[in-house]
Amino acid sequence: MAGLLKSFLGSGSAPKKAAEPSEDTDFADFAGAPDPSPVAASPSIVSEASTLSQSAIPTDFASIPIANRPYTKWYRVWERVTLDDFKAELYILPFILAVVAIHLFGTRRNKQKAKSWINIHGPILEQEYAMIGFAPQGQRSMSEGTLQPMDVMREKTVTEYATYATGRLNVAFTDIKLTLKKRHNPMGMFGEEAIGLFIESQPAPRERMEASSYIFDGREADLAPLLRAPDAVKADGEKQKSEQFKSTFDGFVFAVVHKEMMKTLRDNRYDLSLTVTKDHQKLPSWATVMSESAEITESLLTPELCKAVEEAGEVLESLIVTDQPLDQPKTVDDAAPRKRTTLSMRIPSTEEQIKATLPLFRYFLRLPDILCAAPRFRAEALRRVRATRDEEIRKIKKTSEDEKAEERRTKAEKEKKEEREKKLRNLSADEQRKALEKERASDMRRGQKKKTTKS
């Protein structure tokens, strides 16, 4: 009993042994390892390591991908790239330079050709018109060298140059356009030439000059109200104001064309489709006349014109006098006479050939004066011309009336259909069925009646 109390109260009990630590098998390998302590490296070891690291950097960068090359400094590009990395660019760059060089050469060649043309024809334009080109001229002149060619001629596109002239009796203004080859794009130019050899409807483009003079036709008061004739001075010194100049002449269509262009012009121009083609002994064998009357032909084929055509040679494409529109008129207003003259010539390759066309170009500029000064044609000569005009106007009116009648018919049918649908919507189902059966029966009777009438 006493032993039990001692064990319970702990008195007189012997001290317990300390618990032995449990053995950890996870870190058995590190048991007994000494603590690490820094050791200073010797200078010889450092120098050897540096030498090894420098020798480890490769010098043949071309054999190593860019991503694996060592990076030193941002500006040391030559250590990271070589010429072998730009092989694709080196192959493409010559082609880009060649394209740019060809483009610059072609555009410069076209500009030189336009300058050459205006340098030759500019003095004639200055003689015939008060103002040419787009820049304010004042006292400047091309013949004196104070007016530059590009002040007169404007580049619209790489292959198209344009100019105009105004300030002349009988003529409101004259437009001139030069169309040149696509020298800036040799592949496109040769492609168009090849297509023209095999497809007749798409002829190869040619370098040409197109000039159009728009005649006042008696409308000076509307288009140029300040234009007045100079005052006529009487013998006694009194001044008498004369009437306005009237630039009127009979309306007709006349043309001298190259035979190679005859079919194309007739197909593409409405006004020339009204004419009759006939060769003339006064003209060279390669040229022909398209006219509405033989009397008009004899009156306009002057010796000066025939000589100018012969000197120009086959570069002439067409010389046209017309009062009809270029395209087929759709309304009566479109068929109203608008008198103008047109000259189309190919641009020769040499300056000598260009100078040979100057007489024809000068004659074209003075042609409105010749037409206005010429006497009127006989009524018999213009009878066929007026008959053709009246017939065309009658066709336009008939077409217009047919179109209006068709519109009225379509509108009436639409209104009738809407009224029928509205009426059916207000009926019941049985009444709609009866109404539809009645319509079908009526349509069948109408169809049988038509068949009986035809038989």
Coordinates of C-alpha atoms in Angstrom, one line a residue:
M1 CA 0.0 0.0 0.0
A2 CA 2.8 2.4 0.8
G3 CA 4.5 1.5 -2.5
L4 CA 1.4 2.4 -4.4
L5 CA 1.2 5.8 -2.8
K6 CA 4.9 6.5 -3.5
S7 CA 4.4 5.7 -7.1
F8 CA 1.3 7.9 -7.3
L9 CA 2.8 10.9 -5.5
G10 CA 6.3 10.5 -7.1
S11 CA 8.1 10.9 -3.9
G12 CA 11.2 8.8 -3.5
S13 CA 11.0 7.7 -7.2
A14 CA 14.3 7.4 -9.1
P15 CA 14.9 9.9 -11.9
K16 CA 13.8 8.8 -15.4
K17 CA 16.3 8.6 -18.2
A18 CA 16.2 11.2 -20.9
A19 CA 14.4 10.1 -24.0
E20 CA 16.7 9.0 -26.7
P21 CA 16.4 10.9 -30.0
S22 CA 14.7 9.0 -32.8
E23 CA 16.9 8.2 -35.7
D24 CA 16.0 10.2 -39.0
T25 CA 16.9 8.2 -42.0
D26 CA 16.1 11.0 -44.6
F27 CA 19.2 13.0 -43.8
A28 CA 21.6 10.2 -43.0
D29 CA 23.9 11.2 -45.9
F30 CA 24.5 14.6 -44.4
A31 CA 25.1 13.4 -40.9
G32 CA 28.5 14.3 -39.7
A33 CA 29.2 16.7 -42.7
P34 CA 31.2 19.8 -41.7
D35 CA 29.7 23.3 -42.1
P36 CA 30.8 25.0 -45.3
S37 CA 33.1 28.0 -45.0
P38 CA 34.2 30.4 -47.8
V39 CA 37.7 29.9 -49.2
A40 CA 39.5 32.7 -51.1
A41 CA 40.4 31.8 -54.7
S42 CA 44.0 32.2 -55.8
P43 CA 44.8 34.7 -58.6
S44 CA 46.1 31.9 -60.8
I45 CA 42.8 30.0 -60.7
V46 CA 40.9 33.2 -61.6
S47 CA 43.1 33.9 -64.6
E48 CA 42.8 30.4 -65.9
A49 CA 39.0 30.5 -65.6
S50 CA 38.9 33.8 -67.5
T51 CA 41.1 32.4 -70.2
L52 CA 38.9 29.3 -70.5
S53 CA 35.7 31.4 -70.7
Q54 CA 37.1 33.6 -73.5
S55 CA 38.2 30.7 -75.5
A56 CA 34.8 29.1 -75.1
I57 CA 33.1 32.0 -77.1
P58 CA 33.0 30.9 -80.7
T59 CA 34.2 33.1 -83.5
D60 CA 32.3 31.5 -86.3
F61 CA 28.9 33.1 -85.7
A62 CA 27.5 32.0 -89.1
S63 CA 27.3 28.4 -88.0
I64 CA 25.4 29.3 -84.8
P65 CA 21.7 30.3 -84.8
I66 CA 21.0 33.9 -83.8
A67 CA 19.1 32.8 -80.7
N68 CA 22.1 30.9 -79.4
R69 CA 24.8 33.6 -79.9
P70 CA 26.3 35.2 -76.9
Y71 CA 25.1 38.8 -76.0
T72 CA 27.9 41.2 -75.2
K73 CA 26.9 44.9 -75.7
W74 CA 23.9 46.3 -77.5
Y75 CA 26.0 48.2 -80.0
R76 CA 28.3 45.3 -80.9
V77 CA 26.0 44.1 -83.7
W78 CA 28.9 42.6 -85.7
E79 CA 29.3 40.0 -82.9
R80 CA 25.8 38.8 -83.3
V81 CA 25.0 38.9 -87.1
T82 CA 26.9 38.4 -90.3
L83 CA 26.1 38.9 -94.0
D84 CA 24.9 35.3 -94.2
D85 CA 21.9 36.3 -92.1
F86 CA 20.7 38.6 -95.0
K87 CA 20.9 36.3 -98.0
A88 CA 17.2 36.7 -98.8
E89 CA 17.4 40.5 -98.6
L90 CA 20.5 40.5 -100.8
Y91 CA 18.7 38.5 -103.5
I92 CA 15.6 40.7 -103.4
L93 CA 17.4 44.1 -103.2
P94 CA 18.8 44.1 -106.8
F95 CA 15.3 43.5 -108.2
I96 CA 13.8 46.3 -106.2
L97 CA 16.6 48.7 -107.3
A98 CA 16.0 47.6 -111.0
V99 CA 12.2 48.2 -110.7
V100 CA 12.8 51.7 -109.2
A101 CA 15.4 52.5 -111.8
I102 CA 13.1 51.4 -114.7
H103 CA 10.2 53.4 -113.2
L104 CA 12.3 56.6 -112.9
F105 CA 13.7 56.1 -116.4
G106 CA 10.3 55.6 -118.0
T107 CA 8.7 58.6 -116.2
R108 CA 11.6 60.8 -117.2
R109 CA 11.5 59.6 -120.8
N110 CA 7.7 60.4 -121.0
K111 CA 8.3 63.8 -119.5
Q112 CA 11.0 64.5 -122.0
K113 CA 8.8 63.5 -124.9
A114 CA 6.0 65.8 -123.6
K115 CA 8.4 68.7 -123.3
S116 CA 9.7 68.1 -126.8
W117 CA 6.2 68.2 -128.2
I118 CA 5.2 71.3 -126.4
N119 CA 8.4 73.1 -127.2
I120 CA 7.7 72.5 -130.9
H121 CA 3.9 73.3 -130.9
G122 CA 4.0 75.9 -128.1
P123 CA 5.0 78.9 -130.3
I124 CA 2.1 78.1 -132.7
L125 CA -0.4 78.0 -129.8
E126 CA 0.9 81.4 -128.6
Q127 CA 0.4 82.9 -132.0
E128 CA -3.2 81.7 -132.2
Y129 CA -4.4 82.1 -128.5
A130 CA -4.2 84.8 -125.9
M131 CA -3.4 82.3 -123.1
I132 CA -2.1 78.7 -123.0
G133 CA -1.4 76.4 -120.2
F134 CA -2.2 76.6 -116.5
A135 CA 0.3 79.0 -115.0
P136 CA -0.4 82.8 -115.0
Q137 CA 1.7 84.1 -117.9
G138 CA 1.6 87.8 -118.0
Q139 CA 4.4 88.9 -120.3
R140 CA 6.1 85.5 -120.4
S141 CA 6.5 83.6 -123.6
M142 CA 7.8 80.2 -124.7
S143 CA 9.5 81.6 -127.8
E144 CA 11.5 84.0 -125.5
G145 CA 12.3 81.2 -123.0
T146 CA 10.5 82.9 -120.1
L147 CA 7.7 80.4 -120.0
Q148 CA 8.8 76.8 -119.1
P149 CA 7.2 73.8 -120.9
M150 CA 5.8 72.3 -117.6
D151 CA 4.0 75.6 -117.0
V152 CA 2.1 74.9 -120.1
M153 CA 1.8 71.2 -120.0
R154 CA 0.4 69.4 -116.9
E155 CA 1.1 65.8 -115.9
K156 CA -2.2 64.1 -115.2
T157 CA -0.7 60.6 -114.9
V158 CA 2.6 59.0 -115.8
T159 CA 1.3 58.3 -119.3
E160 CA -1.0 61.3 -119.8
Y161 CA -0.2 65.0 -120.2
A162 CA -2.7 67.7 -120.9
T163 CA -2.9 71.4 -121.7
Y164 CA -5.4 73.9 -123.0
A165 CA -5.6 77.2 -124.8
T166 CA -8.2 80.0 -124.7
G167 CA -8.7 83.6 -125.8
R168 CA -9.5 83.5 -129.5
L169 CA -12.3 84.5 -131.8
N170 CA -14.8 81.8 -132.8
V171 CA -13.3 79.3 -130.3
A172 CA -14.2 79.1 -126.7
F173 CA -11.2 76.9 -125.8
T174 CA -9.1 74.1 -127.1
D175 CA -8.1 71.0 -125.1
I176 CA -5.0 69.0 -125.9
K177 CA -4.1 65.6 -124.5
L178 CA -1.0 63.5 -125.0
T179 CA -1.2 59.7 -124.4
L180 CA 2.2 58.0 -124.1
K181 CA 3.4 54.5 -123.6
K182 CA 3.8 52.8 -120.3
R183 CA 7.6 53.1 -120.3
H184 CA 7.6 52.9 -116.5
N185 CA 6.1 49.4 -116.7
P186 CA 7.8 47.4 -119.5
M187 CA 6.0 44.2 -118.7
G188 CA 2.6 45.9 -118.9
M189 CA 3.6 47.6 -122.1
F190 CA 4.8 44.4 -123.8
G191 CA 1.7 42.6 -122.6
E192 CA -0.6 45.1 -124.2
E193 CA 1.4 44.9 -127.4
A194 CA 1.1 41.1 -127.4
I195 CA -2.6 41.2 -126.7
G196 CA -3.1 43.6 -129.6
L197 CA -1.4 41.1 -132.0
F198 CA -4.0 38.4 -131.2
I199 CA -7.2 40.2 -130.2
E200 CA -8.5 42.6 -132.8
S201 CA -11.0 44.2 -130.5
Q202 CA -8.2 45.3 -128.2
P203 CA -5.6 47.0 -130.4
A204 CA -2.2 47.9 -128.9
P205 CA -2.1 51.4 -127.4
R206 CA -0.2 54.0 -129.4
E207 CA 1.3 57.3 -128.5
R208 CA -1.1 59.9 -129.8
M209 CA -2.1 63.6 -129.5
E210 CA -5.8 64.5 -129.3
A211 CA -6.9 68.1 -129.6
S212 CA -10.5 69.4 -129.5
S213 CA -11.7 72.9 -130.3
Y214 CA -15.1 74.0 -128.9
I215 CA -16.7 76.6 -131.1
F216 CA -18.8 79.5 -129.8
D217 CA -21.5 78.8 -132.4
G218 CA -23.0 82.3 -131.9
R219 CA -23.2 82.0 -128.1
E220 CA -20.4 84.5 -127.3
A221 CA -22.9 86.6 -125.2
D222 CA -23.5 83.6 -123.0
L223 CA -20.0 82.1 -122.8
A224 CA -17.9 85.3 -123.1
P225 CA -20.1 88.4 -122.4
L226 CA -17.2 90.8 -122.5
L227 CA -16.2 89.7 -126.0
R228 CA -17.1 92.5 -128.4
A229 CA -15.9 93.5 -131.9
P230 CA -13.5 96.4 -132.1
D231 CA -15.1 99.8 -132.7
A232 CA -15.2 100.8 -136.3
V233 CA -14.0 104.4 -136.8
K234 CA -15.8 106.5 -139.4
A235 CA -14.0 108.8 -141.7
D236 CA -15.3 111.8 -139.8
G237 CA -13.9 110.5 -136.6
E238 CA -17.1 109.4 -135.0
K239 CA -17.1 105.9 -133.5
Q240 CA -19.7 103.4 -134.2
K241 CA -20.0 100.2 -132.2
S242 CA -20.3 97.1 -134.4
E243 CA -22.3 94.0 -133.7
Q244 CA -20.9 91.0 -131.9
F245 CA -18.9 88.5 -133.7
K246 CA -21.0 85.5 -134.7
S247 CA -19.2 82.2 -135.0
T248 CA -22.0 80.3 -136.8
F249 CA -21.9 77.9 -139.7
D250 CA -24.1 75.0 -141.0
G251 CA -24.1 71.9 -138.9
F252 CA -22.7 68.8 -140.5
V253 CA -20.2 65.9 -140.0
F254 CA -17.0 65.7 -142.0
A255 CA -13.8 63.8 -141.4
V256 CA -10.5 62.9 -143.1
V257 CA -9.4 59.6 -141.5
H258 CA -6.7 57.0 -141.9
K259 CA -8.1 53.9 -143.5
E260 CA -6.8 51.7 -140.6
M261 CA -8.9 53.8 -138.1
M262 CA -12.0 54.0 -140.3
K263 CA -13.8 50.9 -138.8
T264 CA -12.8 51.7 -135.2
L265 CA -14.1 55.3 -135.5
R266 CA -17.4 54.3 -137.1
D267 CA -18.0 51.8 -134.3
N268 CA -17.0 54.0 -131.4
R269 CA -18.4 57.4 -132.5
Y270 CA -22.1 58.0 -133.1
D271 CA -21.5 61.1 -135.2
L272 CA -19.3 59.3 -137.7
S273 CA -21.9 56.5 -138.0
L274 CA -24.1 59.1 -139.8
T275 CA -21.6 59.6 -142.6
V276 CA -20.8 57.9 -145.9
T277 CA -17.2 56.8 -146.6
K278 CA -15.7 57.5 -150.0
D279 CA -12.1 57.8 -151.3
H280 CA -11.0 61.1 -152.9
Q281 CA -8.5 61.7 -155.6
K282 CA -7.0 64.8 -153.8
L283 CA -6.0 62.7 -150.8
P284 CA -3.2 60.1 -150.4
S285 CA -4.1 56.4 -150.9
W286 CA -4.0 55.7 -147.2
A287 CA -6.6 58.4 -146.3
T288 CA -10.3 58.6 -147.0
V289 CA -13.3 60.9 -146.4
M290 CA -16.3 60.4 -144.2
S291 CA -19.0 63.0 -145.0
E292 CA -22.7 63.5 -145.1
S293 CA -22.7 65.3 -148.5
A294 CA -20.5 65.4 -151.6
E295 CA -20.8 69.2 -151.7
I296 CA -19.5 69.5 -148.2
T297 CA -16.6 67.3 -149.1
E298 CA -15.6 69.4 -152.1
S299 CA -15.9 72.6 -150.1
L300 CA -13.7 71.5 -147.2
L301 CA -11.0 69.6 -149.1
T302 CA -9.0 72.7 -149.8
P303 CA -5.5 72.5 -151.4
E304 CA -4.0 73.7 -148.1
L305 CA -5.6 70.9 -146.2
C306 CA -4.6 68.2 -148.8
K307 CA -1.0 69.5 -148.7
A308 CA -0.9 69.5 -144.9
V309 CA -2.3 65.9 -144.8
E310 CA 0.3 64.7 -147.3
E311 CA 3.2 66.4 -145.4
A312 CA 2.0 64.9 -142.1
G313 CA 2.0 61.4 -143.5
E314 CA 0.4 58.4 -142.0
V315 CA 0.7 59.7 -138.4
L316 CA -2.7 61.4 -139.0
E317 CA -5.5 59.3 -137.5
S318 CA -8.5 61.7 -138.0
L319 CA -9.5 65.3 -138.6
I320 CA -13.2 65.7 -137.7
V321 CA -15.7 68.5 -138.0
T322 CA -18.9 67.6 -136.2
D323 CA -22.0 69.0 -134.5
Q324 CA -23.3 65.7 -133.2
P325 CA -22.5 64.0 -129.8
L326 CA -19.8 61.4 -129.5
D327 CA -22.2 58.8 -127.9
Q328 CA -25.6 57.7 -128.9
P329 CA -28.1 60.3 -127.6
K330 CA -30.8 59.1 -125.2
T331 CA -32.9 62.3 -125.1
V332 CA -33.7 65.1 -127.4
D333 CA -31.4 67.4 -125.4
D334 CA -28.5 65.1 -125.9
A335 CA -29.0 65.4 -129.7
A336 CA -28.7 69.2 -129.6
P337 CA -25.9 70.5 -131.9
R338 CA -22.6 71.2 -130.3
K339 CA -20.1 72.2 -132.9
R340 CA -16.4 71.3 -132.5
T341 CA -13.4 70.2 -134.4
T342 CA -11.1 67.3 -133.4
L343 CA -7.6 66.3 -134.5
S344 CA -6.0 63.0 -133.6
M345 CA -2.4 62.1 -134.6
R346 CA 0.2 59.6 -133.6
I347 CA 3.3 61.1 -131.9
P348 CA 6.4 60.4 -134.0
S349 CA 9.6 59.2 -132.5
T350 CA 11.8 62.0 -133.9
E351 CA 11.6 65.7 -133.8
E352 CA 11.9 66.0 -137.5
Q353 CA 8.8 63.9 -138.0
I354 CA 7.0 66.0 -135.3
K355 CA 7.9 69.2 -137.1
A356 CA 6.4 67.7 -140.3
T357 CA 3.0 67.7 -138.6
L358 CA 3.1 71.5 -137.8
P359 CA 1.2 72.6 -141.0
L360 CA -1.7 70.2 -140.2
F361 CA -1.7 71.3 -136.6
R362 CA -1.8 75.0 -137.6
Y363 CA -4.6 74.3 -140.1
F364 CA -6.6 72.6 -137.4
L365 CA -6.3 75.7 -135.1
R366 CA -7.5 78.0 -137.9
L367 CA -10.2 75.6 -139.2
P368 CA -13.0 77.3 -137.1
D369 CA -12.2 80.6 -138.8
I370 CA -12.4 78.9 -142.2
L371 CA -15.8 77.4 -141.3
C372 CA -17.2 80.6 -140.0
A373 CA -16.0 82.6 -143.0
A374 CA -17.2 80.1 -145.6
P375 CA -20.5 80.8 -147.3
R376 CA -23.6 78.7 -146.4
F377 CA -24.2 75.5 -148.3
R378 CA -27.1 75.2 -150.7
A379 CA -30.4 73.9 -149.3
E380 CA -30.2 70.9 -151.6
A381 CA -26.9 69.9 -150.1
L382 CA -28.2 70.1 -146.5
R383 CA -31.5 68.4 -147.2
R384 CA -30.1 65.0 -146.6
V385 CA -28.2 66.2 -143.5
R386 CA -31.4 67.7 -142.0
A387 CA -33.3 64.5 -142.9
T388 CA -30.8 62.4 -141.0
R389 CA -31.1 64.7 -138.0
D390 CA -34.9 64.6 -138.0
E391 CA -34.9 60.8 -138.4
E392 CA -32.6 60.4 -135.4
I393 CA -34.7 62.8 -133.3
R394 CA -37.9 60.9 -134.3
K395 CA -36.3 57.6 -133.2
I396 CA -35.3 59.2 -129.9
K397 CA -38.8 60.5 -129.3
K398 CA -40.4 57.2 -130.2
T399 CA -38.1 55.3 -127.8
S400 CA -38.9 57.9 -125.1
E401 CA -42.6 57.5 -125.7
D402 CA -42.4 53.7 -125.6
E403 CA -40.5 53.9 -122.3
K404 CA -43.1 56.2 -120.8
A405 CA -45.9 54.0 -122.0
E406 CA -44.2 51.0 -120.5
E407 CA -43.8 52.9 -117.2
R408 CA -47.5 53.8 -117.2
R409 CA -48.5 50.2 -118.0
T410 CA -46.4 48.9 -115.2
K411 CA -47.8 51.5 -112.8
A412 CA -51.4 50.6 -113.7
E413 CA -50.8 46.9 -113.3
K414 CA -49.2 47.5 -109.9
E415 CA -52.2 49.6 -108.7
K416 CA -54.6 47.0 -110.0
K417 CA -52.8 44.3 -108.1
E418 CA -52.7 46.3 -104.9
E419 CA -56.5 47.0 -105.2
R420 CA -57.3 43.3 -105.8
E421 CA -55.2 42.3 -102.8
K422 CA -56.9 44.9 -100.6
K423 CA -60.3 43.7 -101.7
L424 CA -59.5 40.0 -101.0
R425 CA -58.2 40.9 -97.5
N426 CA -61.7 42.2 -96.6
L427 CA -63.5 39.0 -97.6
S428 CA -64.1 35.9 -95.7
A429 CA -62.5 32.5 -96.6
D430 CA -65.5 31.3 -98.6
E431 CA -65.8 34.6 -100.4
Q432 CA -62.1 34.7 -101.2
R433 CA -62.4 31.1 -102.7
K434 CA -65.4 32.1 -104.8
A435 CA -63.7 35.3 -106.0
L436 CA -60.5 33.3 -107.0
E437 CA -62.6 30.7 -108.9
K438 CA -64.4 33.4 -110.7
E439 CA -61.1 35.0 -111.7
R440 CA -59.8 31.7 -113.0
A441 CA -62.9 31.1 -115.0
S442 CA -62.7 34.5 -116.5
D443 CA -59.0 34.0 -117.4
M444 CA -59.9 30.6 -119.1
R445 CA -62.7 32.2 -121.1
R446 CA -60.3 35.1 -122.2
G447 CA -57.7 32.6 -123.2
Q448 CA -60.2 30.5 -125.3
K449 CA -61.4 33.6 -126.9
K450 CA -57.9 34.6 -128.0
K451 CA -57.3 31.1 -129.5
T452 CA -60.6 31.3 -131.4
T453 CA -59.7 34.7 -132.7
K454 CA -56.2 33.5 -133.9
S455 CA -57.7 30.4 -135.6

